PDB file of C-alpha atoms and ligand atoms in Angstrom:
ATOM      1  CA  MET O 133      41.237  23.890 -11.224  1.00 69.00           C
ATOM      2  CA  THR O 134      39.664  27.252 -10.323  1.00 87.00           C
ATOM      3  CA  VAL O 135      38.982  28.966 -13.525  1.00 97.00           C
ATOM      4  CA  LYS O 136      36.397  31.579 -13.434  1.00 98.00           C
ATOM      5  CA  THR O 137      34.441  32.453 -16.768  1.00 98.00           C
ATOM      6  CA  MET O 138      30.903  33.136 -15.827  1.00 98.00           C
ATOM      7  CA  ASN O 139      31.487  36.940 -16.103  1.00 98.00           C
ATOM      8  CA  THR O 140      33.166  36.993 -19.515  1.00 98.00           C
ATOM      9  CA  ALA O 141      31.550  38.296 -22.667  1.00 98.00           C
ATOM     10  CA  ASP O 142      31.735  34.832 -24.256  1.00 98.00           C
ATOM     11  CA  VAL O 143      29.519  33.242 -21.714  1.00 98.00           C
ATOM     12  CA  LYS O 144      27.105  36.000 -21.289  1.00 98.00           C
ATOM     13  CA  ASP O 145      26.679  35.941 -25.227  1.00 98.00           C
ATOM     14  CA  LEU O 146      26.415  32.211 -25.377  1.00 98.00           C
ATOM     15  CA  LEU O 147      23.597  32.226 -22.546  1.00 98.00           C
ATOM     16  CA  GLU O 148      21.584  34.834 -24.362  1.00 98.00           C
ATOM     17  CA  LYS O 149      21.844  32.934 -27.708  1.00 98.00           C
ATOM     18  CA  VAL O 150      20.724  29.756 -25.905  1.00 98.00           C
ATOM     19  CA  ALA O 151      17.773  31.388 -24.420  1.00 98.00           C
ATOM     20  CA  GLY O 152      16.869  32.630 -27.897  1.00 98.00           C
ATOM     21  CA  PHE O 153      17.174  36.302 -26.758  1.00 98.00           C
ATOM     22  CA  ASN O 154      18.240  37.245 -30.276  1.00 97.00           C
ATOM     23  CA  GLN O 155      15.172  35.335 -31.856  1.00 98.00           C
ATOM     24  CA  ASP O 156      11.660  36.899 -32.357  1.00 97.00           C
ATOM     25  CA  GLY O 157       9.766  33.802 -31.947  1.00 98.00           C
ATOM     26  CA  GLY O 158       9.057  31.648 -29.171  1.00 98.00           C
ATOM     27  CA  ASN O 159       7.607  32.299 -25.605  1.00 98.00           C
ATOM     28  CA  GLU O 160       9.223  35.291 -23.601  1.00 98.00           C
ATOM     29  CA  ARG O 161       8.431  33.505 -20.099  1.00 98.00           C
ATOM     30  CA  VAL O 162      10.232  30.392 -21.151  1.00 98.00           C
ATOM     31  CA  LYS O 163      13.124  32.316 -22.599  1.00 98.00           C
ATOM     32  CA  GLN O 164      13.423  34.162 -19.365  1.00 98.00           C
ATOM     33  CA  ILE O 165      13.325  30.848 -17.241  1.00 99.00           C
ATOM     34  CA  VAL O 166      15.454  29.026 -19.488  1.00 99.00           C
ATOM     35  CA  HIS O 167      18.163  31.809 -19.406  1.00 99.00           C
ATOM     36  CA  ARG O 168      18.077  31.609 -15.557  1.00 99.00           C
ATOM     37  CA  VAL O 169      18.099  27.812 -15.433  1.00 99.00           C
ATOM     38  CA  MET O 170      21.116  27.710 -17.683  1.00 99.00           C
ATOM     39  CA  HIS O 171      22.848  30.419 -16.069  1.00 98.00           C
ATOM     40  CA  ASP O 172      22.552  28.810 -12.685  1.00 98.00           C
ATOM     41  CA  ILE O 173      23.833  25.268 -13.804  1.00 98.00           C
ATOM     42  CA  PHE O 174      26.650  27.074 -15.663  1.00 98.00           C
ATOM     43  CA  GLN O 175      27.327  29.026 -12.378  1.00 98.00           C
ATOM     44  CA  ILE O 176      26.957  25.597 -10.402  1.00 98.00           C
ATOM     45  CA  VAL O 177      29.889  24.015 -12.845  1.00 98.00           C
ATOM     46  CA  GLU O 178      31.993  27.045 -12.062  1.00 98.00           C
ATOM     47  CA  ASP O 179      31.482  27.213  -8.229  1.00 98.00           C
ATOM     48  CA  PHE O 180      31.815  23.390  -7.804  1.00 98.00           C
ATOM     49  CA  ASP O 181      34.237  22.924 -10.549  1.00 97.00           C
ATOM     50  CA  VAL O 182      32.162  20.019 -11.931  1.00 98.00           C
ATOM     51  CA  THR O 183      34.231  17.773 -14.093  1.00 98.00           C
ATOM     52  CA  PRO O 184      33.272  16.563 -17.637  1.00 98.00           C
ATOM     53  CA  GLU O 185      32.755  13.016 -16.208  1.00 98.00           C
ATOM     54  CA  GLU O 186      30.453  14.364 -13.565  1.00 98.00           C
ATOM     55  CA  PHE O 187      28.731  16.378 -15.815  1.00 98.00           C
ATOM     56  CA  TRP O 188      27.895  13.563 -18.246  1.00 98.00           C
ATOM     57  CA  GLN O 189      26.825  11.305 -15.529  1.00 98.00           C
ATOM     58  CA  ALA O 190      24.211  13.948 -14.580  1.00 98.00           C
ATOM     59  CA  VAL O 191      23.052  14.229 -18.123  1.00 98.00           C
ATOM     60  CA  TYR O 192      22.627  10.469 -18.464  1.00 98.00           C
ATOM     61  CA  TYR O 193      21.003  10.426 -15.142  1.00 98.00           C
ATOM     62  CA  VAL O 194      18.165  12.793 -16.170  1.00 98.00           C
ATOM     63  CA  GLY O 195      17.851  10.521 -19.335  1.00 98.00           C
ATOM     64  CA  ASP O 196      17.475   7.388 -17.160  1.00 98.00           C
ATOM     65  CA  LEU O 197      15.079   9.170 -14.836  1.00 98.00           C
ATOM     66  CA  GLY O 198      12.640   9.901 -17.771  1.00 98.00           C
ATOM     67  CA  ALA O 199      13.128   6.535 -19.140  1.00 98.00           C
ATOM     68  CA  ASN O 200      12.198   4.895 -15.638  1.00 96.00           C
ATOM     69  CA  GLY O 201       9.252   7.165 -15.456  1.00 97.00           C
ATOM     70  CA  GLU O 202      10.435   8.432 -12.326  1.00 98.00           C
ATOM     71  CA  ALA O 203      10.582  12.192 -12.839  1.00 98.00           C
ATOM     72  CA  ALA O 204       7.263  12.722 -10.934  1.00 98.00           C
ATOM     73  CA  LEU O 205       8.730  10.511  -8.260  1.00 98.00           C
ATOM     74  CA  LEU O 206      11.973  12.295  -7.585  1.00 98.00           C
ATOM     75  CA  ALA O 207      10.195  15.660  -7.604  1.00 98.00           C
ATOM     76  CA  PRO O 208       8.382  14.859  -4.199  1.00 98.00           C
ATOM     77  CA  GLY O 209      11.587  13.315  -2.867  1.00 99.00           C
ATOM     78  CA  LEU O 210      13.706  16.423  -3.463  1.00 99.00           C
ATOM     79  CA  GLY O 211      10.945  18.418  -1.604  1.00 98.00           C
ATOM     80  CA  MET O 212       9.434  20.098  -4.759  1.00 98.00           C
ATOM     81  CA  ASP O 213       5.930  19.238  -4.151  1.00 98.00           C
ATOM     82  CA  LYS O 214       6.064  20.281  -0.616  1.00 98.00           C
ATOM     83  CA  TYR O 215       7.703  23.774  -1.740  1.00 99.00           C
ATOM     84  CA  LEU O 216       4.563  24.306  -4.054  1.00 98.00           C
ATOM     85  CA  ASP O 217       2.185  23.362  -0.979  1.00 98.00           C
ATOM     86  CA  ILE O 218       4.184  25.997   1.052  1.00 98.00           C
ATOM     87  CA  ARG O 219       3.369  28.390  -1.596  1.00 98.00           C
ATOM     88  CA  MET O 220      -0.181  27.827  -2.149  1.00 98.00           C
ATOM     89  CA  ASP O 221      -0.517  27.803   1.703  1.00 98.00           C
ATOM     90  CA  ALA O 222       1.138  31.452   1.757  1.00 98.00           C
ATOM     91  CA  GLU O 223      -1.132  32.436  -1.263  1.00 97.00           C
ATOM     92  CA  ASP O 224      -4.444  31.291   0.506  1.00 97.00           C
ATOM     93  CA  GLU O 225      -3.138  33.109   3.758  1.00 98.00           C
ATOM     94  CA  GLN O 226      -2.899  36.221   1.659  1.00 97.00           C
ATOM     95  CA  ALA O 227      -6.252  35.836  -0.161  1.00 95.00           C
ATOM     96  CA  GLY O 228      -7.979  35.146   3.262  1.00 95.00           C
ATOM     97  CA  LEU O 229      -8.797  31.788   2.116  1.00 95.00           C
ATOM     98  CA  ALA O 230      -6.670  29.799   4.849  1.00 96.00           C
ATOM     99  CA  GLY O 231      -8.334  27.375   7.309  1.00 97.00           C
ATOM    100  CA  GLY O 232     -10.133  24.084   6.826  1.00 98.00           C
ATOM    101  CA  THR O 233      -8.046  20.810   6.626  1.00 98.00           C
ATOM    102  CA  PRO O 234      -4.637  21.379   5.491  1.00 98.00           C
ATOM    103  CA  ARG O 235      -3.545  20.574   1.972  1.00 98.00           C
ATOM    104  CA  THR O 236      -0.751  17.956   1.304  1.00 98.00           C
ATOM    105  CA  ILE O 237       0.913  16.678  -1.879  1.00 98.00           C
ATOM    106  CA  GLU O 238      -1.165  14.463  -4.475  1.00 98.00           C
ATOM    107  CA  GLY O 239       1.961  12.240  -5.443  1.00 98.00           C
ATOM    108  CA  PRO O 240       2.251  10.725  -8.756  1.00 98.00           C
ATOM    109  CA  LEU O 241       0.097   7.535  -8.403  1.00 98.00           C
ATOM    110  CA  TYR O 242      -3.491   9.035  -8.864  1.00 98.00           C
ATOM    111  CA  VAL O 243      -5.785   7.317 -11.348  1.00 98.00           C
ATOM    112  CA  ALA O 244      -8.689   9.255 -12.734  1.00 98.00           C
ATOM    113  CA  GLY O 245     -12.198   7.975 -13.243  1.00 98.00           C
ATOM    114  CA  ALA O 246     -12.525   5.530 -10.219  1.00 98.00           C
ATOM    115  CA  PRO O 247     -15.830   4.156  -9.610  1.00 98.00           C
ATOM    116  CA  ILE O 248     -18.541   6.635  -7.785  1.00 98.00           C
ATOM    117  CA  SER O 249     -21.113   6.044  -5.458  1.00 98.00           C
ATOM    118  CA  ASP O 250     -23.170   7.775  -2.701  1.00 98.00           C
ATOM    119  CA  GLY O 251     -22.501   7.380   0.922  1.00 98.00           C
ATOM    120  CA  PHE O 252     -20.247   4.112   0.884  1.00 98.00           C
ATOM    121  CA  ALA O 253     -18.019   2.222  -1.203  1.00 98.00           C
ATOM    122  CA  ARG O 254     -15.909  -1.047  -0.865  1.00 98.00           C
ATOM    123  CA  MET O 255     -12.519  -0.074  -2.202  1.00 98.00           C
ATOM    124  CA  ASP O 256     -10.716  -3.769  -1.975  1.00 98.00           C
ATOM    125  CA  ASP O 257     -11.478  -6.285  -4.254  1.00 98.00           C
ATOM    126  CA  GLY O 258     -11.270  -8.929  -1.459  1.00 97.00           C
ATOM    127  CA  SER O 259      -8.382 -10.862  -2.879  1.00 98.00           C
ATOM    128  CA  ASP O 260      -6.134 -10.279   0.037  1.00 96.00           C
ATOM    129  CA  ASP O 261      -7.484 -12.569   2.976  1.00 91.00           C
ATOM    130  CA  ALA O 262      -4.470 -11.803   5.094  1.00 92.00           C
ATOM    131  CA  ALA O 263      -5.120  -7.976   5.086  1.00 97.00           C
ATOM    132  CA  GLU O 264      -6.745  -6.239   8.053  1.00 97.00           C
ATOM    133  CA  THR O 265     -10.220  -4.762   6.970  1.00 98.00           C
ATOM    134  CA  MET O 266     -10.410  -0.998   7.456  1.00 98.00           C
ATOM    135  CA  ILE O 267     -13.254   1.067   7.967  1.00 98.00           C
ATOM    136  CA  LEU O 268     -12.579   4.607   6.817  1.00 98.00           C
ATOM    137  CA  THR O 269     -15.229   7.222   7.621  1.00 98.00           C
ATOM    138  CA  GLY O 270     -15.759  10.748   8.271  1.00 98.00           C
ATOM    139  CA  GLN O 271     -17.852  13.876   7.859  1.00 98.00           C
ATOM    140  CA  VAL O 272     -17.358  16.672   5.375  1.00 99.00           C
ATOM    141  CA  THR O 273     -18.344  19.969   7.014  1.00 98.00           C
ATOM    142  CA  ASP O 274     -17.820  23.701   6.543  1.00 98.00           C
ATOM    143  CA  GLU O 275     -15.514  25.467   9.205  1.00 94.00           C
ATOM    144  CA  ASN O 276     -18.808  26.103  11.254  1.00 96.00           C
ATOM    145  CA  GLY O 277     -19.560  22.406  11.515  1.00 97.00           C
ATOM    146  CA  GLN O 278     -22.385  22.637   9.027  1.00 98.00           C
ATOM    147  CA  PRO O 279     -22.381  19.334   6.805  1.00 98.00           C
ATOM    148  CA  VAL O 280     -21.454  19.521   3.196  1.00 98.00           C
ATOM    149  CA  ALA O 281     -23.582  16.935   1.332  1.00 98.00           C
ATOM    150  CA  ASN O 282     -22.700  15.840  -1.998  1.00 98.00           C
ATOM    151  CA  ALA O 283     -19.056  16.552  -1.946  1.00 98.00           C
ATOM    152  CA  VAL O 284     -17.073  14.054  -3.820  1.00 98.00           C
ATOM    153  CA  VAL O 285     -14.389  12.324  -1.839  1.00 99.00           C
ATOM    154  CA  ASP O 286     -11.897  10.755  -4.147  1.00 99.00           C
ATOM    155  CA  ILE O 287      -9.675   8.143  -2.248  1.00 99.00           C
ATOM    156  CA  TRP O 288      -6.841   6.116  -3.352  1.00 99.00           C
ATOM    157  CA  HIS O 289      -4.393   4.148  -1.201  1.00 98.00           C
ATOM    158  CA  ALA O 290      -1.880   1.137  -1.692  1.00 98.00           C
ATOM    159  CA  ASP O 291      -2.249  -2.364  -0.781  1.00 98.00           C
ATOM    160  CA  THR O 292      -0.393  -4.384   2.020  1.00 98.00           C
ATOM    161  CA  ARG O 293       2.832  -4.452  -0.066  1.00 98.00           C
ATOM    162  CA  GLY O 294       2.908  -0.673  -0.656  1.00 98.00           C
ATOM    163  CA  ALA O 295       1.669  -1.009  -4.375  1.00 98.00           C
ATOM    164  CA  TYR O 296      -0.917   0.819  -6.085  1.00 98.00           C
ATOM    165  CA  SER O 297      -3.269  -0.654  -8.686  1.00 98.00           C
ATOM    166  CA  TYR O 298      -2.798   0.511 -12.377  1.00 98.00           C
ATOM    167  CA  PHE O 299       0.835   1.134 -11.751  1.00 98.00           C
ATOM    168  CA  ASP O 300       1.018  -2.501 -10.277  1.00 98.00           C
ATOM    169  CA  ALA O 301      -0.597  -4.536 -13.012  1.00 98.00           C
ATOM    170  CA  SER O 302      -1.177  -7.545 -10.685  1.00 98.00           C
ATOM    171  CA  GLN O 303      -4.120  -5.599  -9.021  1.00 98.00           C
ATOM    172  CA  SER O 304      -7.481  -5.442 -10.105  1.00 98.00           C
ATOM    173  CA  GLU O 305      -8.734  -2.397 -12.113  1.00 98.00           C
ATOM    174  CA  TYR O 306      -9.412   0.470  -9.806  1.00 98.00           C
ATOM    175  CA  ASN O 307      -8.573  -1.797  -6.714  1.00 98.00           C
ATOM    176  CA  LEU O 308      -8.206   0.638  -3.510  1.00 99.00           C
ATOM    177  CA  ARG O 309      -9.478   3.681  -5.535  1.00 99.00           C
ATOM    178  CA  ARG O 310     -13.147   4.989  -5.151  1.00 99.00           C
ATOM    179  CA  ARG O 311     -15.274   8.128  -5.388  1.00 98.00           C
ATOM    180  CA  ILE O 312     -17.739   8.662  -2.886  1.00 99.00           C
ATOM    181  CA  ARG O 313     -20.563  11.281  -2.391  1.00 99.00           C
ATOM    182  CA  THR O 314     -21.077  12.425   0.909  1.00 99.00           C
ATOM    183  CA  ASP O 315     -24.754  11.766   2.173  1.00 98.00           C
ATOM    184  CA  GLU O 316     -27.204  14.441   3.401  1.00 98.00           C
ATOM    185  CA  HIS O 317     -25.028  14.620   6.797  1.00 98.00           C
ATOM    186  CA  GLY O 318     -21.828  15.178   4.767  1.00 98.00           C
ATOM    187  CA  ARG O 319     -20.773  11.688   5.650  1.00 98.00           C
ATOM    188  CA  TYR O 320     -18.772   9.232   3.629  1.00 98.00           C
ATOM    189  CA  THR O 321     -17.827   5.672   4.583  1.00 98.00           C
ATOM    190  CA  ALA O 322     -15.285   3.130   2.847  1.00 98.00           C
ATOM    191  CA  ARG O 323     -14.653  -0.494   3.564  1.00 98.00           C
ATOM    192  CA  SER O 324     -11.108  -1.321   2.612  1.00 98.00           C
ATOM    193  CA  ILE O 325      -7.949  -2.946   3.747  1.00 98.00           C
ATOM    194  CA  VAL O 326      -5.364  -1.312   5.940  1.00 98.00           C
ATOM    195  CA  PRO O 327      -2.467  -0.075   3.473  1.00 98.00           C
ATOM    196  CA  SER O 328       1.323  -0.361   4.223  1.00 98.00           C
ATOM    197  CA  GLY O 329       3.861   2.378   3.432  1.00 98.00           C
ATOM    198  CA  TYR O 330       5.277   2.972  -0.041  1.00 98.00           C
ATOM    199  CA  GLY O 331       9.103   2.479  -0.893  1.00 98.00           C
ATOM    200  CA  CYS O 332      10.921   3.753  -4.043  1.00 98.00           C
ATOM    201  CA  PRO O 333      11.928   1.028  -6.512  1.00 98.00           C
ATOM    202  CA  PRO O 334      15.392   0.230  -4.941  1.00 98.00           C
ATOM    203  CA  GLU O 335      17.169  -0.197  -8.375  1.00 98.00           C
ATOM    204  CA  GLY O 336      15.336   3.108  -9.611  1.00 98.00           C
ATOM    205  CA  SER O 337      16.877   6.545 -10.386  1.00 98.00           C
ATOM    206  CA  THR O 338      15.112   8.110  -7.556  1.00 98.00           C
ATOM    207  CA  GLN O 339      16.563   5.823  -4.896  1.00 98.00           C
ATOM    208  CA  LYS O 340      19.778   6.019  -6.644  1.00 98.00           C
ATOM    209  CA  LEU O 341      20.232   9.891  -5.881  1.00 98.00           C
ATOM    210  CA  LEU O 342      18.565   9.434  -2.543  1.00 99.00           C
ATOM    211  CA  ASN O 343      21.333   6.894  -1.658  1.00 98.00           C
ATOM    212  CA  LEU O 344      24.034   9.558  -2.544  1.00 98.00           C
ATOM    213  CA  LEU O 345      22.133  11.738  -0.335  1.00 98.00           C
ATOM    214  CA  GLY O 346      22.066   9.218   2.645  1.00 98.00           C
ATOM    215  CA  ARG O 347      18.313   9.107   2.628  1.00 99.00           C
ATOM    216  CA  HIS O 348      15.784   6.323   2.635  1.00 98.00           C
ATOM    217  CA  GLY O 349      12.979   6.503   0.022  1.00 98.00           C
ATOM    218  CA  ASN O 350       9.967   5.503   2.164  1.00 98.00           C
ATOM    219  CA  ARG O 351       6.749   6.795   3.150  1.00 98.00           C
ATOM    220  CA  PRO O 352       4.436   5.928   6.045  1.00 98.00           C
ATOM    221  CA  ALA O 353       1.126   3.904   5.613  1.00 98.00           C
ATOM    222  CA  HIS O 354      -0.948   6.770   4.044  1.00 98.00           C
ATOM    223  CA  ILE O 355      -4.378   7.299   2.302  1.00 99.00           C
ATOM    224  CA  HIS O 356      -4.781  10.149  -0.320  1.00 99.00           C
ATOM    225  CA  PHE O 357      -7.989  12.148  -0.854  1.00 99.00           C
ATOM    226  CA  PHE O 358      -9.228  14.690  -3.266  1.00 98.00           C
ATOM    227  CA  ILE O 359     -12.368  16.504  -1.898  1.00 98.00           C
ATOM    228  CA  SER O 360     -14.634  18.664  -4.157  1.00 98.00           C
ATOM    229  CA  ARG O 361     -17.776  20.515  -4.055  1.00 98.00           C
ATOM    230  CA  PRO O 362     -18.999  23.504  -6.185  1.00 98.00           C
ATOM    231  CA  GLY O 363     -18.878  26.605  -3.959  1.00 98.00           C
ATOM    232  CA  TYR O 364     -15.643  25.231  -1.913  1.00 98.00           C
ATOM    233  CA  LYS O 365     -11.854  25.191  -2.241  1.00 98.00           C
ATOM    234  CA  HIS O 366     -10.991  21.898  -3.701  1.00 98.00           C
ATOM    235  CA  LEU O 367      -8.763  19.995  -1.211  1.00 98.00           C
ATOM    236  CA  THR O 368      -5.734  17.658  -2.276  1.00 98.00           C
ATOM    237  CA  THR O 369      -4.701  15.848   0.948  1.00 99.00           C
ATOM    238  CA  GLN O 370      -3.543  12.849   2.635  1.00 98.00           C
ATOM    239  CA  ILE O 371      -3.699  11.234   5.953  1.00 98.00           C
ATOM    240  CA  ASN O 372      -0.771   9.254   7.343  1.00 98.00           C
ATOM    241  CA  LEU O 373      -1.378   6.630  10.007  1.00 98.00           C
ATOM    242  CA  ALA O 374       0.001   6.973  13.319  1.00 98.00           C
ATOM    243  CA  GLY O 375       2.700   4.624  14.615  1.00 97.00           C
ATOM    244  CA  ASP O 376       4.345   3.948  11.377  1.00 98.00           C
ATOM    245  CA  GLU O 377       8.212   3.908  11.603  1.00 98.00           C
ATOM    246  CA  TYR O 378       7.959   6.592   8.683  1.00 98.00           C
ATOM    247  CA  THR O 379       5.060   8.815  10.112  1.00 98.00           C
ATOM    248  CA  TYR O 380       7.344  11.603  10.863  1.00 98.00           C
ATOM    249  CA  ASP O 381      10.028  10.519   8.549  1.00 98.00           C
ATOM    250  CA  ASP O 382       8.417  10.825   5.126  1.00 98.00           C
ATOM    251  CA  PHE O 383      10.715  10.721   2.226  1.00 98.00           C
ATOM    252  CA  ALA O 384       8.158  12.919   0.214  1.00 98.00           C
ATOM    253  CA  PHE O 385       7.541  15.358   3.030  1.00 98.00           C
ATOM    254  CA  ALA O 386       3.847  15.029   2.853  1.00 98.00           C
ATOM    255  CA  THR O 387       3.419  14.555   6.793  1.00 98.00           C
ATOM    256  CA  ARG O 388       1.512  17.284   8.585  1.00 98.00           C
ATOM    257  CA  GLU O 389       0.487  17.131  12.172  1.00 98.00           C
ATOM    258  CA  GLU O 390      -3.264  17.779  11.738  1.00 98.00           C
ATOM    259  CA  LEU O 391      -2.911  14.812   9.057  1.00 98.00           C
ATOM    260  CA  VAL O 392      -1.515  12.218  11.149  1.00 98.00           C
ATOM    261  CA  ILE O 393      -4.541   9.899  12.201  1.00 98.00           C
ATOM    262  CA  ASP O 394      -4.959   6.739  14.518  1.00 98.00           C
ATOM    263  CA  ALA O 395      -5.880   3.516  13.198  1.00 98.00           C
ATOM    264  CA  THR O 396      -7.812   1.949  15.774  1.00 98.00           C
ATOM    265  CA  ARG O 397      -8.190  -1.618  16.456  1.00 97.00           C
ATOM    266  CA  VAL O 398     -11.949  -2.436  17.229  1.00 97.00           C
ATOM    267  CA  ASP O 399     -12.771  -5.630  18.967  1.00 96.00           C
ATOM    268  CA  ASP O 400     -16.231  -5.068  19.866  1.00 96.00           C
ATOM    269  CA  PRO O 401     -18.604  -7.336  17.901  1.00 96.00           C
ATOM    270  CA  ALA O 402     -21.420  -4.786  18.008  1.00 95.00           C
ATOM    271  CA  ARG O 403     -19.295  -2.006  16.398  1.00 93.00           C
ATOM    272  CA  ALA O 404     -18.265  -4.665  13.790  1.00 96.00           C
ATOM    273  CA  GLU O 405     -21.723  -5.851  13.243  1.00 96.00           C
ATOM    274  CA  ALA O 406     -22.761  -2.227  12.581  1.00 93.00           C
ATOM    275  CA  PHE O 407     -20.653  -2.339   9.286  1.00 94.00           C
ATOM    276  CA  GLY O 408     -21.738  -5.980   8.571  1.00 94.00           C
ATOM    277  CA  LEU O 409     -17.946  -7.008   9.802  1.00 95.00           C
ATOM    278  CA  ASN O 410     -16.702  -9.463  12.160  1.00 93.00           C
ATOM    279  CA  ALA O 411     -14.445  -8.176  14.753  1.00 93.00           C
ATOM    280  CA  PRO O 412     -11.713  -7.454  14.757  1.00 96.00           C
ATOM    281  CA  PHE O 413     -11.345  -4.631  12.320  1.00 98.00           C
ATOM    282  CA  THR O 414      -9.578  -1.364  12.091  1.00 98.00           C
ATOM    283  CA  GLU O 415     -11.170   2.165  12.049  1.00 98.00           C
ATOM    284  CA  VAL O 416      -9.984   5.192  10.761  1.00 98.00           C
ATOM    285  CA  VAL O 417     -11.930   8.456  11.142  1.00 98.00           C
ATOM    286  CA  PHE O 418     -11.080  11.476   8.901  1.00 98.00           C
ATOM    287  CA  ASP O 419     -13.273  14.196   9.208  1.00 98.00           C
ATOM    288  CA  ILE O 420     -12.683  17.180   6.723  1.00 98.00           C
ATOM    289  CA  GLN O 421     -13.390  20.889   6.806  1.00 98.00           C
ATOM    290  CA  LEU O 422     -13.798  22.791   3.339  1.00 98.00           C
ATOM    291  CA  VAL O 423     -13.545  26.431   2.794  1.00 98.00           C
ATOM    292  CA  PRO O 424     -15.895  28.216   0.724  1.00 97.00           C
ATOM    293  CA  THR O 425     -14.826  30.298  -2.317  1.00 97.00           C
ATOM    294  CA  ASP O 426     -16.732  31.403  -5.302  1.00 96.00           C
ATOM    295  CA  LYS O 427     -13.756  31.707  -7.599  1.00 96.00           C
ATOM    296  CA  PRO O 428     -14.409  28.733  -9.895  1.00 97.00           C
ATOM    297  CA  GLU O 429     -10.527  28.077 -10.467  1.00 96.00           C
ATOM    298  CA  LEU O 430      -9.908  27.223  -6.873  1.00 97.00           C
ATOM    299  CA  GLN O 431     -12.886  24.738  -6.858  1.00 98.00           C
ATOM    300  CA  THR O 432     -11.029  22.019  -8.917  1.00 97.00           C
ATOM    301  CA  ARG O 433      -7.409  20.293  -8.852  1.00 98.00           C
ATOM    302  CA  HIS O 434      -4.637  21.528 -10.613  1.00 96.00           C
ATOM    303  CA  GLU O 435      -4.104  20.433 -13.982  1.00 97.00           C
ATOM    304  CA  ARG O 436      -1.098  18.006 -14.402  1.00 97.00           C
ATOM    305  CA  LYS O 437      -0.659  14.720 -16.289  1.00 96.00           C
ATOM    306  CA  ARG O 438      -2.900  12.023 -14.704  1.00 98.00           C
ATOM    307  CA  ALA O 439      -3.193   8.335 -15.419  1.00 98.00           C
ATOM    308  CA  LEU O 440      -6.429   7.880 -17.508  1.00 97.00           C
ATOM    309  CA  GLU O 441      -7.510  11.791 -17.337  1.00 95.00           C
ATOM    310  CA  SER O 442      -8.414  13.165 -20.674  1.00 81.00           C
ATOM    311  CA  ASP O 443      -6.511  16.121 -21.657  1.00 52.00           C
ATOM    312  CA  ALA O 444      -9.712  18.013 -21.885  1.00 44.00           C
ATOM    313  CA  ALA O 445     -11.004  17.331 -18.443  1.00 46.00           C
TER     314      ALA O 445
HETATM  315  C1  MBD K 147       3.232   7.504  -2.945  1.00 69.25           C
HETATM  316  O1  MBD K 147       2.459   6.752  -2.750  1.00 69.25           O
HETATM  317  C2  MBD K 147       3.257   8.903  -2.881  1.00 69.25           C
HETATM  318  O2  MBD K 147       2.009   9.139  -2.283  1.00 69.25           O
HETATM  319  C3  MBD K 147       4.202   9.862  -3.122  1.00 69.25           C
HETATM  320  C4  MBD K 147       3.965  11.179  -2.585  1.00 69.25           C
HETATM  321  C5  MBD K 147       5.203   9.520  -3.671  1.00 69.25           C
HETATM  322  C6  MBD K 147       5.638   8.235  -4.102  1.00 69.25           C
HETATM  323  C7  MBD K 147       4.756   7.421  -3.757  1.00 69.25           C
HETATM  324 FE1   FE K 148       0.597   7.539  -1.962  1.00 69.25          FE
END
């Protein structure tokens, strides 16, 4: 069938009523956007001759997606988080605020309120005997290399199965989640375990769509960061460990060349001793450059729903 009804008065009138154009109340921006969204969905139905069977599959797909709690997982899989980053990069460029360590997506698995300490934190609870010990360290500076003391480096990563505490109830509270304030040299150091990559739940809604696209749902081993300090642009970023099968094939499109970091095996006992460890261990060095700004709205992370983050915060 190839019927064309989009340009009829009936459909135009229907879309205007759907979007509340004939009502005084509501929100003008929402009306405009919903009008466009519904127009474009109608247009897709027409252009692709979507059948009722296909249409209802899509409706129930969205319902299942919400019921699974996977809406914020599908979003990065469809490149939406990356697209917002592309826009923010372009905005920074336009405002003369480009530079520093590049941003990349937050992802859906942050939990607010991790323990905070000065200079150093141990992030793992010691329960994984088989895990490789990781020292994650670096210096926060401005673009001239001047140390930024008292920056809060908020770090979170997965365990050796790719699972995140809180979302994985088998892990202890705030396991592999810590906030570290940089010392007077701008340095932070974490002792943790080397994470593994993440894979979407195989039976979940996200993977179901990815399968239809011929795509996998895997991320490389990675470590998330929020870095903030008054007077500087808030930075949301991640590092992707080099050498992972998915380092350059991330289903969430978070990899950036500047953020691919070597995880270096250290066999030198003296170097291990400096961290109170036995060799061998793995060292990951991530130095961070912040960009100054006096705009308060650029100094904090964007609001979004986050686990354990109060609505007021
Ligand atoms: C993750 O760990 C993640 O960082 C993203 C972006 C999506 C799914 C799982
Ligand atoms: Fe992640």
